[in-house]
Short mmCIF file of C-alpha atoms and ligand atoms in Angstrom, two decimals:
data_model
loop_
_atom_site.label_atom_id
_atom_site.label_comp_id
_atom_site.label_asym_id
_atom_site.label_seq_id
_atom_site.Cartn_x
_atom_site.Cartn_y
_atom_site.Cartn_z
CA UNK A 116 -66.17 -97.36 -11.03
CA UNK A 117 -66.61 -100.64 -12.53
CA UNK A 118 -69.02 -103.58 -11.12
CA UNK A 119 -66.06 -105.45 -9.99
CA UNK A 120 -64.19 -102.93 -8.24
CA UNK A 121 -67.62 -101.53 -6.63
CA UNK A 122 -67.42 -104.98 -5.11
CA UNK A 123 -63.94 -105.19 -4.24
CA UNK A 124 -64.78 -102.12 -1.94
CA UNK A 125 -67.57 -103.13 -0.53
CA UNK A 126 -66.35 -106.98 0.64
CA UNK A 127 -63.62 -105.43 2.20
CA UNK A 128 -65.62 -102.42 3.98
CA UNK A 129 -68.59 -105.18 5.23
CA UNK A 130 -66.38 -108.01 6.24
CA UNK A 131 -67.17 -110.60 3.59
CA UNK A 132 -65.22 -113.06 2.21
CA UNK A 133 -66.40 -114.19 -1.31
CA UNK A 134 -65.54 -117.86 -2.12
CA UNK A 135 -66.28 -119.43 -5.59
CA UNK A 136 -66.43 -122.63 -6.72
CA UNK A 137 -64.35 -123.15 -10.59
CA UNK A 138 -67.57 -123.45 -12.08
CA UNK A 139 -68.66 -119.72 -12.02
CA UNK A 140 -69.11 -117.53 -14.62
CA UNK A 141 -64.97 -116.37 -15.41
CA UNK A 142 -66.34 -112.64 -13.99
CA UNK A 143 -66.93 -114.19 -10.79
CA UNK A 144 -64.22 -116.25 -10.13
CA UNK A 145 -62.08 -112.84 -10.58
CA UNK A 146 -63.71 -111.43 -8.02
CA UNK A 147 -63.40 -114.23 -5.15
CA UNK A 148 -61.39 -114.12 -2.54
CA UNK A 149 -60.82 -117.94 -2.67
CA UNK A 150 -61.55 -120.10 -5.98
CA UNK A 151 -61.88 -124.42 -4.58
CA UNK A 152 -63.15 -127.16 -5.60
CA UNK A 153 -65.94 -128.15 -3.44
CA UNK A 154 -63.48 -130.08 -0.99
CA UNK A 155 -61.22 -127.08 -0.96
CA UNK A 156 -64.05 -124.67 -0.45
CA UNK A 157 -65.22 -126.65 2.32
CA UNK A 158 -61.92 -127.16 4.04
CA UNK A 159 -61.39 -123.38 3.91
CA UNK A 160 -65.06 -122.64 5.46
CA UNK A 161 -64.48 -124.58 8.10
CA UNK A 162 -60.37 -123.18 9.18
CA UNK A 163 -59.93 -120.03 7.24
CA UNK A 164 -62.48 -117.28 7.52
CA UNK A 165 -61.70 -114.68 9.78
CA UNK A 166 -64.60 -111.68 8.50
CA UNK A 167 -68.35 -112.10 10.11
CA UNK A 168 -69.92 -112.80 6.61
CA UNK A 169 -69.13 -115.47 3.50
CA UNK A 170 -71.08 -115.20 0.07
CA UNK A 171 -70.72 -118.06 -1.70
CA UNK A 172 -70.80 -118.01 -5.26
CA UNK A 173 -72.06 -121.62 -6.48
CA UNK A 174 -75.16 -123.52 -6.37
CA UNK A 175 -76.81 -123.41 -2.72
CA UNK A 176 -75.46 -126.59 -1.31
CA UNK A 177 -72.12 -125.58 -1.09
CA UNK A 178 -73.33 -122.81 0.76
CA UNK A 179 -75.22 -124.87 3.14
CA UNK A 180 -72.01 -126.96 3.86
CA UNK A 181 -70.47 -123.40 4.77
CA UNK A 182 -73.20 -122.43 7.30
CA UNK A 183 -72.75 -126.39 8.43
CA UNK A 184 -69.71 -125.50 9.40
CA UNK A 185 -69.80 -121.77 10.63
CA UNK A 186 -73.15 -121.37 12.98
CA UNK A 187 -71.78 -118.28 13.96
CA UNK A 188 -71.22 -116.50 10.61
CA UNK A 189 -73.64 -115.35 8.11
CA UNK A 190 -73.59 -117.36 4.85
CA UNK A 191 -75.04 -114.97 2.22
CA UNK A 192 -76.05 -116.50 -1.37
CA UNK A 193 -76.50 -114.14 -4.35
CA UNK A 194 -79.14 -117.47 -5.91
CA UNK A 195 -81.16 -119.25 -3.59
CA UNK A 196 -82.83 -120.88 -6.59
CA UNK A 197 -79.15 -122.53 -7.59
CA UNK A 198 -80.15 -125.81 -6.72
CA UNK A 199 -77.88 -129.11 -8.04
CA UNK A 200 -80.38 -131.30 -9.68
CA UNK A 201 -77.88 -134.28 -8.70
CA UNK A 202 -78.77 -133.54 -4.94
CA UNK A 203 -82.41 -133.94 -5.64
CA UNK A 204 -82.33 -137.88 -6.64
CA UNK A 205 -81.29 -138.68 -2.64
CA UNK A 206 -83.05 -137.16 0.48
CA UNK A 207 -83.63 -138.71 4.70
CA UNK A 208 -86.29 -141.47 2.83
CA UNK A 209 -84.60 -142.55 0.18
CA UNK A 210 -81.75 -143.36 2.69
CA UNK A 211 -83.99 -144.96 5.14
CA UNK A 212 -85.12 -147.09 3.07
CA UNK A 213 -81.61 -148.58 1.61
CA UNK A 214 -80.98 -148.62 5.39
CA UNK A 215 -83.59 -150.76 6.42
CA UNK A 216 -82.47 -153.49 3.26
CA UNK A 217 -78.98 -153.48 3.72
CA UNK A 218 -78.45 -152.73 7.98
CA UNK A 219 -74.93 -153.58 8.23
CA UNK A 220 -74.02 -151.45 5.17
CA UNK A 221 -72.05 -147.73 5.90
CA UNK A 222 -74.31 -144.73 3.67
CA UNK A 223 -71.97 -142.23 2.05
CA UNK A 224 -73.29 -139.47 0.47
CA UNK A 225 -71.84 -137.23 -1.97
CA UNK A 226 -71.38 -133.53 -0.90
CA UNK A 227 -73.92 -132.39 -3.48
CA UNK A 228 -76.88 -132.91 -0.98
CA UNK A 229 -79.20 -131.34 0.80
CA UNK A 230 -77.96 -130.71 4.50
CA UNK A 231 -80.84 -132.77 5.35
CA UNK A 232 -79.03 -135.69 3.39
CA UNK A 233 -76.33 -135.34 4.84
CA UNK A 234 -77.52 -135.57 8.79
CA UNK A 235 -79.31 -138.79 7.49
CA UNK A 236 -76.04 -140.28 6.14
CA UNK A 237 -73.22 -141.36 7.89
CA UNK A 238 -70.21 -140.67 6.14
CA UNK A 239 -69.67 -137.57 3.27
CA UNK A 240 -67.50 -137.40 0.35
CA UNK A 241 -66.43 -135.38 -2.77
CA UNK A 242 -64.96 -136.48 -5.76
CA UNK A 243 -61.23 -135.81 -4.96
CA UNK A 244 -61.65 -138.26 -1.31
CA UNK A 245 -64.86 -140.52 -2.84
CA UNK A 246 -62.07 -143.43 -3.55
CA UNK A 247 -60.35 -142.95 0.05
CA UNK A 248 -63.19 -142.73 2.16
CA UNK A 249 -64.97 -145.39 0.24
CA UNK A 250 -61.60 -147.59 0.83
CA UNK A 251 -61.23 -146.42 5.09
CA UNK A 252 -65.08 -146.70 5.67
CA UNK A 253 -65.09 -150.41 3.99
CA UNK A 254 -61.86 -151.04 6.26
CA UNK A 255 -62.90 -149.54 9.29
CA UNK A 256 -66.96 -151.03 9.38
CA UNK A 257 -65.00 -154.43 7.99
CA UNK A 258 -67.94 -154.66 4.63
CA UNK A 259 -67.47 -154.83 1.59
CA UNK A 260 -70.53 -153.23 0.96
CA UNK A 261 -71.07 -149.88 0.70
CA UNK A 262 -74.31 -147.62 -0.40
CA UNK A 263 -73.19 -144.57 -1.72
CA UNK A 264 -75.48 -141.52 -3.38
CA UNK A 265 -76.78 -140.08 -5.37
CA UNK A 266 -74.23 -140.35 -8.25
CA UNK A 267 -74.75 -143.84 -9.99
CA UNK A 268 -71.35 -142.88 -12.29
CA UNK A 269 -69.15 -141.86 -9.28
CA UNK A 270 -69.95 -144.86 -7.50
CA UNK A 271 -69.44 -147.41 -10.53
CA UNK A 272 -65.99 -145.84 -10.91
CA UNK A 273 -65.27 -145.99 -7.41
CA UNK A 274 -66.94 -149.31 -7.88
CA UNK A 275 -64.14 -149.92 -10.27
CA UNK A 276 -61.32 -148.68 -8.54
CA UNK A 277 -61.59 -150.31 -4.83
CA UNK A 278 -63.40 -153.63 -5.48
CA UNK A 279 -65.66 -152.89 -3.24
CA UNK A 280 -69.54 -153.85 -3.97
CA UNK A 281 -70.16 -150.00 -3.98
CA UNK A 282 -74.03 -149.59 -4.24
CA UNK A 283 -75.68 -146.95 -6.18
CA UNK A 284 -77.99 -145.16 -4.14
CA UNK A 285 -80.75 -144.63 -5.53
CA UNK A 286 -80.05 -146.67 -9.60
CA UNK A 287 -80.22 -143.89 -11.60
CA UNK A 288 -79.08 -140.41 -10.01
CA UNK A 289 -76.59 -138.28 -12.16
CA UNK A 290 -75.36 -134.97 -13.07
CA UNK A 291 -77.37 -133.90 -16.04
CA UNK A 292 -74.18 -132.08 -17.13
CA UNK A 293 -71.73 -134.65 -16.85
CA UNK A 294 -74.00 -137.56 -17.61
CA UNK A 295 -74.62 -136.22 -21.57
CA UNK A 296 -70.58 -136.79 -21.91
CA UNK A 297 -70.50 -139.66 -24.41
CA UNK A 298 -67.95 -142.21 -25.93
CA UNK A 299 -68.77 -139.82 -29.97
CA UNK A 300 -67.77 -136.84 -27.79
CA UNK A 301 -64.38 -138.65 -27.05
CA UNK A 302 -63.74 -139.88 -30.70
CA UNK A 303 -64.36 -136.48 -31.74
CA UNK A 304 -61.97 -134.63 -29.15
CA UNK A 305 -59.37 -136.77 -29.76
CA UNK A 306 -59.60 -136.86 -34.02
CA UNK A 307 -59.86 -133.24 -33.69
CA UNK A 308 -56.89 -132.80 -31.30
CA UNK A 309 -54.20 -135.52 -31.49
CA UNK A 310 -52.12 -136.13 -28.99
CA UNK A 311 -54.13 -134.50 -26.10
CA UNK A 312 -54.63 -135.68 -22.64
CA UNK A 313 -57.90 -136.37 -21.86
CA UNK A 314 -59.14 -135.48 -18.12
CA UNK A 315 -62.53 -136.25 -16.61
CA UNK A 316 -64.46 -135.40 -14.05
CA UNK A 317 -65.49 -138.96 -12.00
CA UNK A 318 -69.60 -137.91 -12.42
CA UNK A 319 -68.84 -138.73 -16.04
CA UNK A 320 -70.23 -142.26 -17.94
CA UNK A 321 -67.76 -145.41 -16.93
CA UNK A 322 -67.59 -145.80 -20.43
CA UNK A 323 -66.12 -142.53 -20.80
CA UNK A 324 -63.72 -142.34 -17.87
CA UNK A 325 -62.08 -145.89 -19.09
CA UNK A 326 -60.80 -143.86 -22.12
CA UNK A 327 -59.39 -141.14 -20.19
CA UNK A 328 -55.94 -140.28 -19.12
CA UNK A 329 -56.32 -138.56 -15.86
CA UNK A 330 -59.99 -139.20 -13.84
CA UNK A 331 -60.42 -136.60 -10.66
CA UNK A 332 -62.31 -133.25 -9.04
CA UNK A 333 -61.85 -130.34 -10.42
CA UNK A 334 -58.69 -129.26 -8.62
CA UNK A 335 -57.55 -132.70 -9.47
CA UNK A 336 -57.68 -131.81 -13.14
CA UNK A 337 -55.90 -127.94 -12.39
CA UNK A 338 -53.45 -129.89 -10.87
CA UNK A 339 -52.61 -132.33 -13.94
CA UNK A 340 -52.93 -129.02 -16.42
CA UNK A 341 -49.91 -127.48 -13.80
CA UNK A 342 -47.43 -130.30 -13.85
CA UNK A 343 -47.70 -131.98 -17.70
CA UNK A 344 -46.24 -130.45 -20.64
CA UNK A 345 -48.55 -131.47 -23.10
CA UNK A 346 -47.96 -130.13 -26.07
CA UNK A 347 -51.32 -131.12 -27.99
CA UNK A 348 -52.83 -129.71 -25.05
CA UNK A 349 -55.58 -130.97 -22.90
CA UNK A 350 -59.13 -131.89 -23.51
CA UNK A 351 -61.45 -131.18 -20.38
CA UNK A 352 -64.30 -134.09 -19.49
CA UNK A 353 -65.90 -131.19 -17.25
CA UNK A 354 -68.44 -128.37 -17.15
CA UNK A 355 -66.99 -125.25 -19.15
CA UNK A 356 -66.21 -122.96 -16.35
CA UNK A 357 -62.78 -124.84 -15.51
CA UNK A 358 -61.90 -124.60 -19.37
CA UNK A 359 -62.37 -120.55 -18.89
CA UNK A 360 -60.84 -121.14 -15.44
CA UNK A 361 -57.70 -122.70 -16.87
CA UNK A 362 -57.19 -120.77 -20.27
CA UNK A 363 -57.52 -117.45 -18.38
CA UNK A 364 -54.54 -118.71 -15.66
CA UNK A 365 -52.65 -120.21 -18.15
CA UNK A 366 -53.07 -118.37 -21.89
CA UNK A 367 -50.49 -120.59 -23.68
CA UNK A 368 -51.64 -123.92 -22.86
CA UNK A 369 -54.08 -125.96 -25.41
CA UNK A 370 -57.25 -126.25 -23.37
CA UNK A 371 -60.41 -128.08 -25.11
CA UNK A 372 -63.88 -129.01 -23.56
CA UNK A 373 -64.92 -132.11 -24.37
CA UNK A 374 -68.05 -130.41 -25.10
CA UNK A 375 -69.52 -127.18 -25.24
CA UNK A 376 -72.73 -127.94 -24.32
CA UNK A 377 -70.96 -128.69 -20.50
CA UNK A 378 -72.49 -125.84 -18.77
CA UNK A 379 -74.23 -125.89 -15.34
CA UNK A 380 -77.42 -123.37 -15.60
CA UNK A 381 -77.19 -123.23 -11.83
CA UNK A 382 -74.05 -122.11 -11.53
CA UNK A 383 -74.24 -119.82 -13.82
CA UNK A 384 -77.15 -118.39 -12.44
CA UNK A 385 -74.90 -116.12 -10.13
CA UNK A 386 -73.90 -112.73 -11.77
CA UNK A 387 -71.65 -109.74 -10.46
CA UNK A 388 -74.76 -107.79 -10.67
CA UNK A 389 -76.75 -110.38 -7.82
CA UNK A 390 -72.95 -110.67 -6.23
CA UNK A 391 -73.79 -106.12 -5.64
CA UNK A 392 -76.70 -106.40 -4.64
CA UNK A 393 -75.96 -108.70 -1.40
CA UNK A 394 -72.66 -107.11 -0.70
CA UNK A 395 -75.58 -103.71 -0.69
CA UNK A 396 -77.94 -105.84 1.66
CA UNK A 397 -75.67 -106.19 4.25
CA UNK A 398 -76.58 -104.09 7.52
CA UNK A 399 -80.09 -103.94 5.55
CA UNK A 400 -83.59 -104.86 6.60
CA UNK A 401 -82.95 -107.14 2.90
CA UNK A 402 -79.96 -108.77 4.16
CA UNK A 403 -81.87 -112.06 5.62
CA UNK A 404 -83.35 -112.59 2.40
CA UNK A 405 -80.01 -113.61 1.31
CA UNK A 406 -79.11 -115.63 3.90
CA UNK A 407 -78.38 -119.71 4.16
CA UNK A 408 -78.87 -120.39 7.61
CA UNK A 409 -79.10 -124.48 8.26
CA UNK A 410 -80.78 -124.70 11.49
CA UNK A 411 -78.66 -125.55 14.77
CA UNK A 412 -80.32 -129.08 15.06
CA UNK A 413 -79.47 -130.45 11.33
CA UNK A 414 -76.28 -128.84 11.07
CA UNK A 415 -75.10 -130.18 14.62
CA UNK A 416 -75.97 -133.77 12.80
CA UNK A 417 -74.72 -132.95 9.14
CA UNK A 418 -71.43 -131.42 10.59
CA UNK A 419 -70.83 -135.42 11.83
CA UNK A 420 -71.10 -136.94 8.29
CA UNK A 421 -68.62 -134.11 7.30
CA UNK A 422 -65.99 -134.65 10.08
CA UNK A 423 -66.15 -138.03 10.00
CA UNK A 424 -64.90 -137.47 5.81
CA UNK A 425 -61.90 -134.90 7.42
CA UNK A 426 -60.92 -138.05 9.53
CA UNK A 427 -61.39 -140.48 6.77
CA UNK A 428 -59.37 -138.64 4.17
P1 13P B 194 -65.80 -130.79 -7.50
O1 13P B 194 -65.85 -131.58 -6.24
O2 13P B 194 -64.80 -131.28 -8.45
O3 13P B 194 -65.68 -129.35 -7.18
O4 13P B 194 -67.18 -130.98 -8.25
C1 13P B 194 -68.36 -130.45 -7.78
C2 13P B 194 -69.43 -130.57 -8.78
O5 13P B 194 -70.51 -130.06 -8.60
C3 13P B 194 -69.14 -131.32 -9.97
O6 13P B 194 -70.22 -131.26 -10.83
FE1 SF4 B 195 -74.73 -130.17 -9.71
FE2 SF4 B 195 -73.85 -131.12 -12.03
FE3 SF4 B 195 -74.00 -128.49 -11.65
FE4 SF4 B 195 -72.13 -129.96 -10.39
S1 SF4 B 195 -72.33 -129.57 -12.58
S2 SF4 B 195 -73.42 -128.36 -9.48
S3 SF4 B 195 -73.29 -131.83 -10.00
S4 SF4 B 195 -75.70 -129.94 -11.71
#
């Protein structure tokens, strides 16, 4: 029996439902039960599980969001040491302190954070609301200005796109994956492919995402693949993993990273072989060494920051 179908029997037999974000190895993503983007992943951890147990295949924040939002299941990661670098450039101190400068100012964080982070903060986002909560929050706390973290790019194009005097919290935090996209990489995609639509993920330079065609999350940029006929195809302003994503669902569209050097380490620190050996775990004295549990008195805090982004989007 092959790896895969090993763990096709066993998810079903323990009660696990395997969700995986589009950045996972293409292996992986065959496997889940439900592919998202990290909206989607979260929306669907929070209505949509109905076994005792979710692995989570992506780095360990998303997984932390799930166990936010189920106490009562068991969040299982295959790669505790998956950590987002992004999430690392904000924490409860670093929040405090723009707190304590601007008092009157709503703090939205990014979903890429620590559950920590997000207890401290009082408003989340992802990159497929970030424009619509930034636009409700600034509406509803009647400011204009608004601290958002840690991504300085996603916050200079939602900067951009409201108005708003959106503050980078802290200067300089970014996505050491989408950051290295440059204005050469563009000029290169589109000499080498004419014609092509070029899509970006918003944690991408401003500078970059002012040349593109379509700017959104990564089911944003599924969704423009799905409903444009693009010949000349489409050139992808995001980590790799959507590129295999995309070619694999669709084999006769033109798909192009903007670079090939887009590849998150973290993600693609989770394997079918780790995916096994949890799945194995399960009823096991090893099973807790697996396990994401955020305790009861963050997550009752973090799940506010969260609901309040349901409301707001
Ligand atoms: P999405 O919200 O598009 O899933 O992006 C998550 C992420 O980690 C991007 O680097
Ligand atoms: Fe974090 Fe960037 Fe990897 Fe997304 S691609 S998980 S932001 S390091």
């Amino acid at each position: 029996m092959s790896l895969s179908d090993k763990i096709r029997r066993l998810k079903t037999e323990k009660g696990v439902t395997i969700l995986a974000h589009y950045y996972q190895p293409l292996e992986v993503q065959k496997i889940a039960d439900v592919m998202g983007d990290s909206l989607g992943l979260a929306k669907v951890a929070k209505n949509e599980i109905n076994t005792p147990y979710i692995l989570f295949a992506a780095v360990k924040f998303m997984a932390e969001t799930a166990s936010i939002l189920n106490q009562d299941k068991v969040v299982l990661s295959p790669e505790l040491r998956a950590g987002c670098p992004l999430s690392n450039f904000i924490n409860p101190s670093v929040i405090l302190e723009y707190k304590s400068q601007y008092p009157k100012a709503p703090l939205i964080v990014y979903v890429n954070t620590t559950a920590q982070t997000k207890a401290a903060a009082d408003v989340c986002c992802t990159s497929s609301n970030a424009l619509t909560i930034v636009k409700n929050v600034a509406k509803d706390w009647k400011t204009d200005n608004i601290l958002f973290g840690p991504d300085k790019n996603l916050a200079a194009w939602v900067k951009q796109e409201s108005g708003l005097n959106v503050i980078p919290v802290p200067p300089n935090g970014n996505c050491l994956v989408h950051n290295q996209f440059s204005i050469d990489h563009v000029h290169e995609a589109r000499a080498a492919h004419p014609g092509a639509h070029l899509l970006c993920h918003p944690e991408s330079p401003i500078e970059v995402l002012r040349q593109a065609d379509y700017v959104g999350s990564t089911s944003g940029m599924i969704q423009y693949v799905e409903t444009h006929d693009i010949p000349a195809g489409f050139i992808l302003g995001t980590e790799i993993g959507l590129s295999d994503h995309l070619q694999d669902k669709y084999p006769s569209k033109k798909l192009f990273p903007l670079s090939s050097d887009a590849v998150c380490r973290n993600m693609k620190k989770i394997t079918l072989e780790k995916i096994l050996l949890v799945l194995e775990s399960i009823g096991t004295p090893q099973e807790s060494q697996f396990e994401v549990r955020v305790p009861a008195e963050i997550a009752e805090k973090a799940v506010k920051s969260i609901d309040t982004m349901m409301r707001y989007s």
